[in-house]
């Protein structure tokens, strides 16, 4: 007959590999080691005091033998059916999550510390038992912000895993109230929007999300963004964006892309905008080739400052030099810019069309 310490060491070694021990496994090893069965209760107490998790092998699955406790106030069955109908590609995931045993009363308390210490079972169990909560958050998030549900759900799971690592066990806040905030934060930082060609950095998304909420609140379609913003423009400018230009930038980024084959006046506006931006870029590069005095004379001569072109005499009077001297400086500056254009193969005709 082996003593209880030997059996305890053997069971603890097995637990470190698996992350959980079942009652059947404990009893079987006790029988194999010829330990008095009356010592099982004391043995289990010693194991639990070491943080060992004792449960069923199929603890993550719902079965008729489970004494299921589900205090959720949400009918997840209806939600899962709704998601499966709207997103057929997620049907397999829905079926899988429906078979997971719901979190039991204060179960997370016995799992969170082992999970943070690397216990595989505890970590997996926390993720699985809160998977349906993440799915619900992802569904609502995807609907509100026009995101892809599958992508948002993936980021939500990553947020849940992050919450396990970041949760402070000494905090008075429960893990159940903590992890949804971390899940939503991860979704907001990482998720991308449908029908939007831009990638938004996190600091910009902080301004985009409230704007999208306003659009949803006024029940406006993608093409009625400006109409919706007429109701809330003053509030948004004060609380979210610093000026009207920034607000216009957000609205522009949220506009759906225009197909090349689509005939619309907006295409002409975009083409003109792109042309002007290209011209400005080229002009700035050309001006960078000039000395400060040459640049001042060119900008004054051709109306870059006040929109009015000046004669050589007028420019000469401003800079207190002769008309001929202004002409010489102008020719020298133009020659510098011509050399830059030739060396960089810039086609001015394309920009000026």
mmCIF file of N, CA and C in Angstrom, residues 67-143:
data_model
loop_
_atom_site.group_PDB
_atom_site.id
_atom_site.type_symbol
_atom_site.label_atom_id
_atom_site.label_comp_id
_atom_site.label_asym_id
_atom_site.label_seq_id
_atom_site.Cartn_x
_atom_site.Cartn_y
_atom_site.Cartn_z
ATOM 1 N N UNK A 67 -25.758 18.722 -14.661
ATOM 2 C CA UNK A 67 -26.699 19.526 -13.886
ATOM 3 C C UNK A 67 -26.459 20.982 -14.268
ATOM 4 N N UNK A 68 -27.068 21.398 -15.387
ATOM 5 C CA UNK A 68 -26.740 22.676 -16.008
ATOM 6 C C UNK A 68 -27.355 23.840 -15.248
ATOM 7 N N UNK A 69 -26.524 24.833 -14.992
ATOM 8 C CA UNK A 69 -26.992 26.087 -14.405
ATOM 9 C C UNK A 69 -26.682 27.196 -15.401
ATOM 10 N N UNK A 70 -27.721 27.844 -15.897
ATOM 11 C CA UNK A 70 -27.539 28.931 -16.854
ATOM 12 C C UNK A 70 -28.376 30.120 -16.401
ATOM 13 N N UNK A 71 -27.700 31.101 -15.815
ATOM 14 C CA UNK A 71 -28.399 32.267 -15.277
ATOM 15 C C UNK A 71 -28.531 33.395 -16.301
ATOM 16 N N UNK A 72 -28.185 33.113 -17.532
ATOM 17 C CA UNK A 72 -28.260 34.151 -18.551
ATOM 18 C C UNK A 72 -29.695 34.618 -18.743
ATOM 19 N N UNK A 73 -29.847 35.934 -18.898
ATOM 20 C CA UNK A 73 -31.161 36.516 -19.142
ATOM 21 C C UNK A 73 -31.450 36.623 -20.638
ATOM 22 N N UNK A 74 -30.555 36.094 -21.455
ATOM 23 C CA UNK A 74 -30.688 36.185 -22.908
ATOM 24 C C UNK A 74 -30.976 34.804 -23.473
ATOM 25 N N UNK A 75 -31.924 34.726 -24.398
ATOM 26 C CA UNK A 75 -32.204 33.467 -25.085
ATOM 27 C C UNK A 75 -31.202 33.332 -26.230
ATOM 28 N N UNK A 76 -30.084 32.672 -25.945
ATOM 29 C CA UNK A 76 -29.036 32.552 -26.955
ATOM 30 C C UNK A 76 -29.474 31.675 -28.116
ATOM 31 N N UNK A 77 -30.458 30.794 -27.882
ATOM 32 C CA UNK A 77 -30.958 29.954 -28.969
ATOM 33 C C UNK A 77 -31.535 30.786 -30.092
ATOM 34 N N UNK A 78 -32.337 31.791 -29.753
ATOM 35 C CA UNK A 78 -32.922 32.679 -30.769
ATOM 36 C C UNK A 78 -31.828 33.465 -31.483
ATOM 37 N N UNK A 79 -30.864 33.972 -30.709
ATOM 38 C CA UNK A 79 -29.760 34.735 -31.303
ATOM 39 C C UNK A 79 -28.946 33.869 -32.254
ATOM 40 N N UNK A 80 -28.645 32.635 -31.845
ATOM 41 C CA UNK A 80 -27.854 31.740 -32.682
ATOM 42 C C UNK A 80 -28.584 31.384 -33.973
ATOM 43 N N UNK A 81 -29.888 31.171 -33.888
ATOM 44 C CA UNK A 81 -30.669 30.890 -35.096
ATOM 45 C C UNK A 81 -30.659 32.091 -36.039
ATOM 46 N N UNK A 82 -30.749 33.270 -35.469
ATOM 47 C CA UNK A 82 -30.740 34.495 -36.268
ATOM 48 C C UNK A 82 -29.410 34.667 -36.994
ATOM 49 N N UNK A 83 -28.319 34.430 -36.277
ATOM 50 C CA UNK A 83 -26.991 34.561 -36.891
ATOM 51 C C UNK A 83 -26.796 33.511 -37.972
ATOM 52 N N UNK A 84 -27.221 32.270 -37.696
ATOM 53 C CA UNK A 84 -27.069 31.188 -38.673
ATOM 54 C C UNK A 84 -27.849 31.484 -39.949
ATOM 55 N N UNK A 85 -28.998 32.164 -39.815
ATOM 56 C CA UNK A 85 -29.805 32.514 -40.987
ATOM 57 C C UNK A 85 -29.160 33.639 -41.791
ATOM 58 N N UNK A 86 -28.662 34.652 -41.106
ATOM 59 C CA UNK A 86 -28.074 35.809 -41.787
ATOM 60 C C UNK A 86 -26.659 35.535 -42.281
ATOM 61 N N UNK A 87 -25.954 34.645 -41.585
ATOM 62 C CA UNK A 87 -24.560 34.330 -41.946
ATOM 63 C C UNK A 87 -24.405 32.811 -42.040
ATOM 64 N N UNK A 88 -24.821 32.205 -43.157
ATOM 65 C CA UNK A 88 -24.760 30.739 -43.304
ATOM 66 C C UNK A 88 -23.358 30.167 -43.112
ATOM 67 N N UNK A 89 -22.333 30.953 -43.419
ATOM 68 C CA UNK A 89 -20.962 30.461 -43.286
ATOM 69 C C UNK A 89 -20.575 30.200 -41.836
ATOM 70 N N UNK A 90 -21.348 30.741 -40.891
ATOM 71 C CA UNK A 90 -21.036 30.579 -39.471
ATOM 72 C C UNK A 90 -21.895 29.496 -38.814
ATOM 73 N N UNK A 91 -22.600 28.725 -39.611
ATOM 74 C CA UNK A 91 -23.505 27.710 -39.068
ATOM 75 C C UNK A 91 -22.758 26.681 -38.231
ATOM 76 N N UNK A 92 -21.597 26.243 -38.709
ATOM 77 C CA UNK A 92 -20.807 25.254 -37.962
ATOM 78 C C UNK A 92 -20.383 25.805 -36.607
ATOM 79 N N UNK A 93 -19.964 27.056 -36.582
ATOM 80 C CA UNK A 93 -19.570 27.684 -35.321
ATOM 81 C C UNK A 93 -20.759 27.781 -34.370
ATOM 82 N N UNK A 94 -21.919 28.127 -34.905
ATOM 83 C CA UNK A 94 -23.121 28.236 -34.075
ATOM 84 C C UNK A 94 -23.452 26.890 -33.441
ATOM 85 N N UNK A 95 -23.382 25.834 -34.234
ATOM 86 C CA UNK A 95 -23.673 24.495 -33.710
ATOM 87 C C UNK A 95 -22.675 24.112 -32.620
ATOM 88 N N UNK A 96 -21.436 24.505 -32.807
ATOM 89 C CA UNK A 96 -20.404 24.175 -31.816
ATOM 90 C C UNK A 96 -20.643 24.922 -30.504
ATOM 91 N N UNK A 97 -20.909 26.217 -30.597
ATOM 92 C CA UNK A 97 -21.103 27.009 -29.375
ATOM 93 C C UNK A 97 -22.357 26.585 -28.617
ATOM 94 N N UNK A 98 -23.359 26.083 -29.334
ATOM 95 C CA UNK A 98 -24.598 25.670 -28.666
ATOM 96 C C UNK A 98 -24.400 24.427 -27.812
ATOM 97 N N UNK A 99 -23.321 23.683 -28.053
ATOM 98 C CA UNK A 99 -23.047 22.463 -27.291
ATOM 99 C C UNK A 99 -22.123 22.700 -26.099
ATOM 100 N N UNK A 100 -21.666 23.927 -25.929
ATOM 101 C CA UNK A 100 -20.746 24.231 -24.829
ATOM 102 C C UNK A 100 -21.538 24.475 -23.548
ATOM 103 N N UNK A 101 -21.087 23.883 -22.476
ATOM 104 C CA UNK A 101 -21.746 24.066 -21.183
ATOM 105 C C UNK A 101 -21.628 25.521 -20.747
ATOM 106 N N UNK A 102 -22.734 26.174 -20.395
ATOM 107 C CA UNK A 102 -22.677 27.576 -19.959
ATOM 108 C C UNK A 102 -21.833 27.720 -18.697
ATOM 109 N N UNK A 103 -21.306 28.899 -18.437
ATOM 110 C CA UNK A 103 -20.537 29.111 -17.204
ATOM 111 C C UNK A 103 -21.406 28.861 -15.979
ATOM 112 N N UNK A 104 -20.875 28.096 -15.051
ATOM 113 C CA UNK A 104 -21.608 27.776 -13.835
ATOM 114 C C UNK A 104 -21.364 28.851 -12.772
ATOM 115 N N UNK A 105 -22.093 28.764 -11.683
ATOM 116 C CA UNK A 105 -22.041 29.798 -10.650
ATOM 117 C C UNK A 105 -20.617 30.024 -10.149
ATOM 118 N N UNK A 106 -20.105 31.235 -10.370
ATOM 119 C CA UNK A 106 -18.770 31.649 -9.925
ATOM 120 C C UNK A 106 -17.669 30.683 -10.378
ATOM 121 N N UNK A 107 -17.895 30.009 -11.478
ATOM 122 C CA UNK A 107 -16.894 29.054 -11.976
ATOM 123 C C UNK A 107 -15.592 29.748 -12.343
ATOM 124 N N UNK A 108 -15.707 30.973 -12.853
ATOM 125 C CA UNK A 108 -14.514 31.681 -13.302
ATOM 126 C C UNK A 108 -13.515 31.902 -12.171
ATOM 127 N N UNK A 109 -14.017 31.980 -10.919
ATOM 128 C CA UNK A 109 -13.136 32.247 -9.780
ATOM 129 C C UNK A 109 -12.109 31.131 -9.587
ATOM 130 N N UNK A 110 -12.508 29.910 -9.849
ATOM 131 C CA UNK A 110 -11.585 28.783 -9.675
ATOM 132 C C UNK A 110 -10.699 28.571 -10.895
ATOM 133 N N UNK A 111 -11.003 29.275 -11.991
ATOM 134 C CA UNK A 111 -10.269 29.050 -13.237
ATOM 135 C C UNK A 111 -9.289 30.165 -13.582
ATOM 136 N N UNK A 112 -9.571 31.391 -13.149
ATOM 137 C CA UNK A 112 -8.812 32.531 -13.655
ATOM 138 C C UNK A 112 -7.341 32.486 -13.259
ATOM 139 N N UNK A 113 -7.044 32.147 -12.003
ATOM 140 C CA UNK A 113 -5.639 32.101 -11.571
ATOM 141 C C UNK A 113 -4.881 30.985 -12.282
ATOM 142 N N UNK A 114 -5.406 29.740 -12.315
ATOM 143 C CA UNK A 114 -4.711 28.698 -13.081
ATOM 144 C C UNK A 114 -4.537 29.078 -14.555
ATOM 145 N N UNK A 115 -5.532 29.735 -15.129
ATOM 146 C CA UNK A 115 -5.432 30.139 -16.535
ATOM 147 C C UNK A 115 -4.291 31.128 -16.734
ATOM 148 N N UNK A 116 -4.153 32.076 -15.823
ATOM 149 C CA UNK A 116 -3.066 33.051 -15.923
ATOM 150 C C UNK A 116 -1.706 32.408 -15.685
ATOM 151 N N UNK A 117 -1.706 31.294 -14.968
ATOM 152 C CA UNK A 117 -0.455 30.582 -14.689
ATOM 153 C C UNK A 117 -0.108 29.577 -15.776
ATOM 154 N N UNK A 118 -0.947 29.483 -16.803
ATOM 155 C CA UNK A 118 -0.637 28.616 -17.938
ATOM 156 C C UNK A 118 -1.395 27.312 -17.988
ATOM 157 N N UNK A 119 -2.387 27.125 -17.119
ATOM 158 C CA UNK A 119 -3.173 25.897 -17.146
ATOM 159 C C UNK A 119 -3.986 25.842 -18.440
ATOM 160 N N UNK A 120 -3.724 24.817 -19.245
ATOM 161 C CA UNK A 120 -4.345 24.722 -20.567
ATOM 162 C C UNK A 120 -5.854 24.553 -20.459
ATOM 163 N N UNK A 121 -6.278 23.654 -19.572
ATOM 164 C CA UNK A 121 -7.716 23.413 -19.443
ATOM 165 C C UNK A 121 -8.441 24.670 -18.972
ATOM 166 N N UNK A 122 -7.923 25.324 -17.928
ATOM 167 C CA UNK A 122 -8.590 26.503 -17.371
ATOM 168 C C UNK A 122 -8.716 27.603 -18.423
ATOM 169 N N UNK A 123 -7.663 27.773 -19.192
ATOM 170 C CA UNK A 123 -7.677 28.808 -20.234
ATOM 171 C C UNK A 123 -8.715 28.477 -21.305
ATOM 172 N N UNK A 124 -8.706 27.231 -21.725
ATOM 173 C CA UNK A 124 -9.653 26.804 -22.759
ATOM 174 C C UNK A 124 -11.092 26.898 -22.258
ATOM 175 N N UNK A 125 -11.311 26.487 -21.020
ATOM 176 C CA UNK A 125 -12.661 26.497 -20.465
ATOM 177 C C UNK A 125 -13.222 27.922 -20.379
ATOM 178 N N UNK A 126 -12.401 28.876 -19.937
ATOM 179 C CA UNK A 126 -12.869 30.264 -19.850
ATOM 180 C C UNK A 126 -13.239 30.792 -21.233
ATOM 181 N N UNK A 127 -12.381 30.512 -22.212
ATOM 182 C CA UNK A 127 -12.655 30.991 -23.574
ATOM 183 C C UNK A 127 -13.943 30.378 -24.107
ATOM 184 N N UNK A 128 -14.089 29.064 -23.932
ATOM 185 C CA UNK A 128 -15.255 28.386 -24.496
ATOM 186 C C UNK A 128 -16.554 28.788 -23.807
ATOM 187 N N UNK A 129 -16.529 28.901 -22.494
ATOM 188 C CA UNK A 129 -17.792 29.150 -21.802
ATOM 189 C C UNK A 129 -18.293 30.581 -22.003
ATOM 190 N N UNK A 130 -17.404 31.493 -22.426
ATOM 191 C CA UNK A 130 -17.840 32.863 -22.708
ATOM 192 C C UNK A 130 -17.886 33.151 -24.207
ATOM 193 N N UNK A 131 -17.772 32.100 -25.002
ATOM 194 C CA UNK A 131 -17.741 32.274 -26.450
ATOM 195 C C UNK A 131 -19.058 32.843 -26.976
ATOM 196 N N UNK A 132 -20.165 32.409 -26.414
ATOM 197 C CA UNK A 132 -21.457 32.896 -26.900
ATOM 198 C C UNK A 132 -21.650 34.376 -26.557
ATOM 199 N N UNK A 133 -21.072 34.816 -25.437
ATOM 200 C CA UNK A 133 -21.142 36.240 -25.091
ATOM 201 C C UNK A 133 -20.373 37.071 -26.113
ATOM 202 N N UNK A 134 -19.193 36.572 -26.496
ATOM 203 C CA UNK A 134 -18.393 37.260 -27.516
ATOM 204 C C UNK A 134 -19.139 37.279 -28.845
ATOM 205 N N UNK A 135 -19.806 36.172 -29.169
ATOM 206 C CA UNK A 135 -20.564 36.094 -30.419
ATOM 207 C C UNK A 135 -21.690 37.125 -30.434
ATOM 208 N N UNK A 136 -22.368 37.282 -29.322
ATOM 209 C CA UNK A 136 -23.443 38.280 -29.222
ATOM 210 C C UNK A 136 -22.875 39.689 -29.398
ATOM 211 N N UNK A 137 -21.747 39.974 -28.728
ATOM 212 C CA UNK A 137 -21.120 41.286 -28.877
ATOM 213 C C UNK A 137 -20.706 41.537 -30.321
ATOM 214 N N UNK A 138 -20.126 40.513 -30.947
ATOM 215 C CA UNK A 138 -19.660 40.655 -32.326
ATOM 216 C C UNK A 138 -20.824 40.911 -33.282
ATOM 217 N N UNK A 139 -21.931 40.230 -33.061
ATOM 218 C CA UNK A 139 -23.106 40.408 -33.926
ATOM 219 C C UNK A 139 -23.633 41.839 -33.826
ATOM 220 N N UNK A 140 -23.798 42.326 -32.616
ATOM 221 C CA UNK A 140 -24.298 43.691 -32.424
ATOM 222 C C UNK A 140 -23.320 44.728 -32.976
ATOM 223 N N UNK A 141 -22.025 44.477 -32.779
ATOM 224 C CA UNK A 141 -20.986 45.392 -33.263
ATOM 225 C C UNK A 141 -20.995 45.442 -34.787
ATOM 226 N N UNK A 142 -21.068 44.266 -35.422
ATOM 227 C CA UNK A 142 -21.051 44.197 -36.884
ATOM 228 C C UNK A 142 -22.264 44.897 -37.488
ATOM 229 N N UNK A 143 -23.404 44.769 -36.834
ATOM 230 C CA UNK A 143 -24.617 45.413 -37.335
ATOM 231 C C UNK A 143 -24.537 46.936 -37.202
#
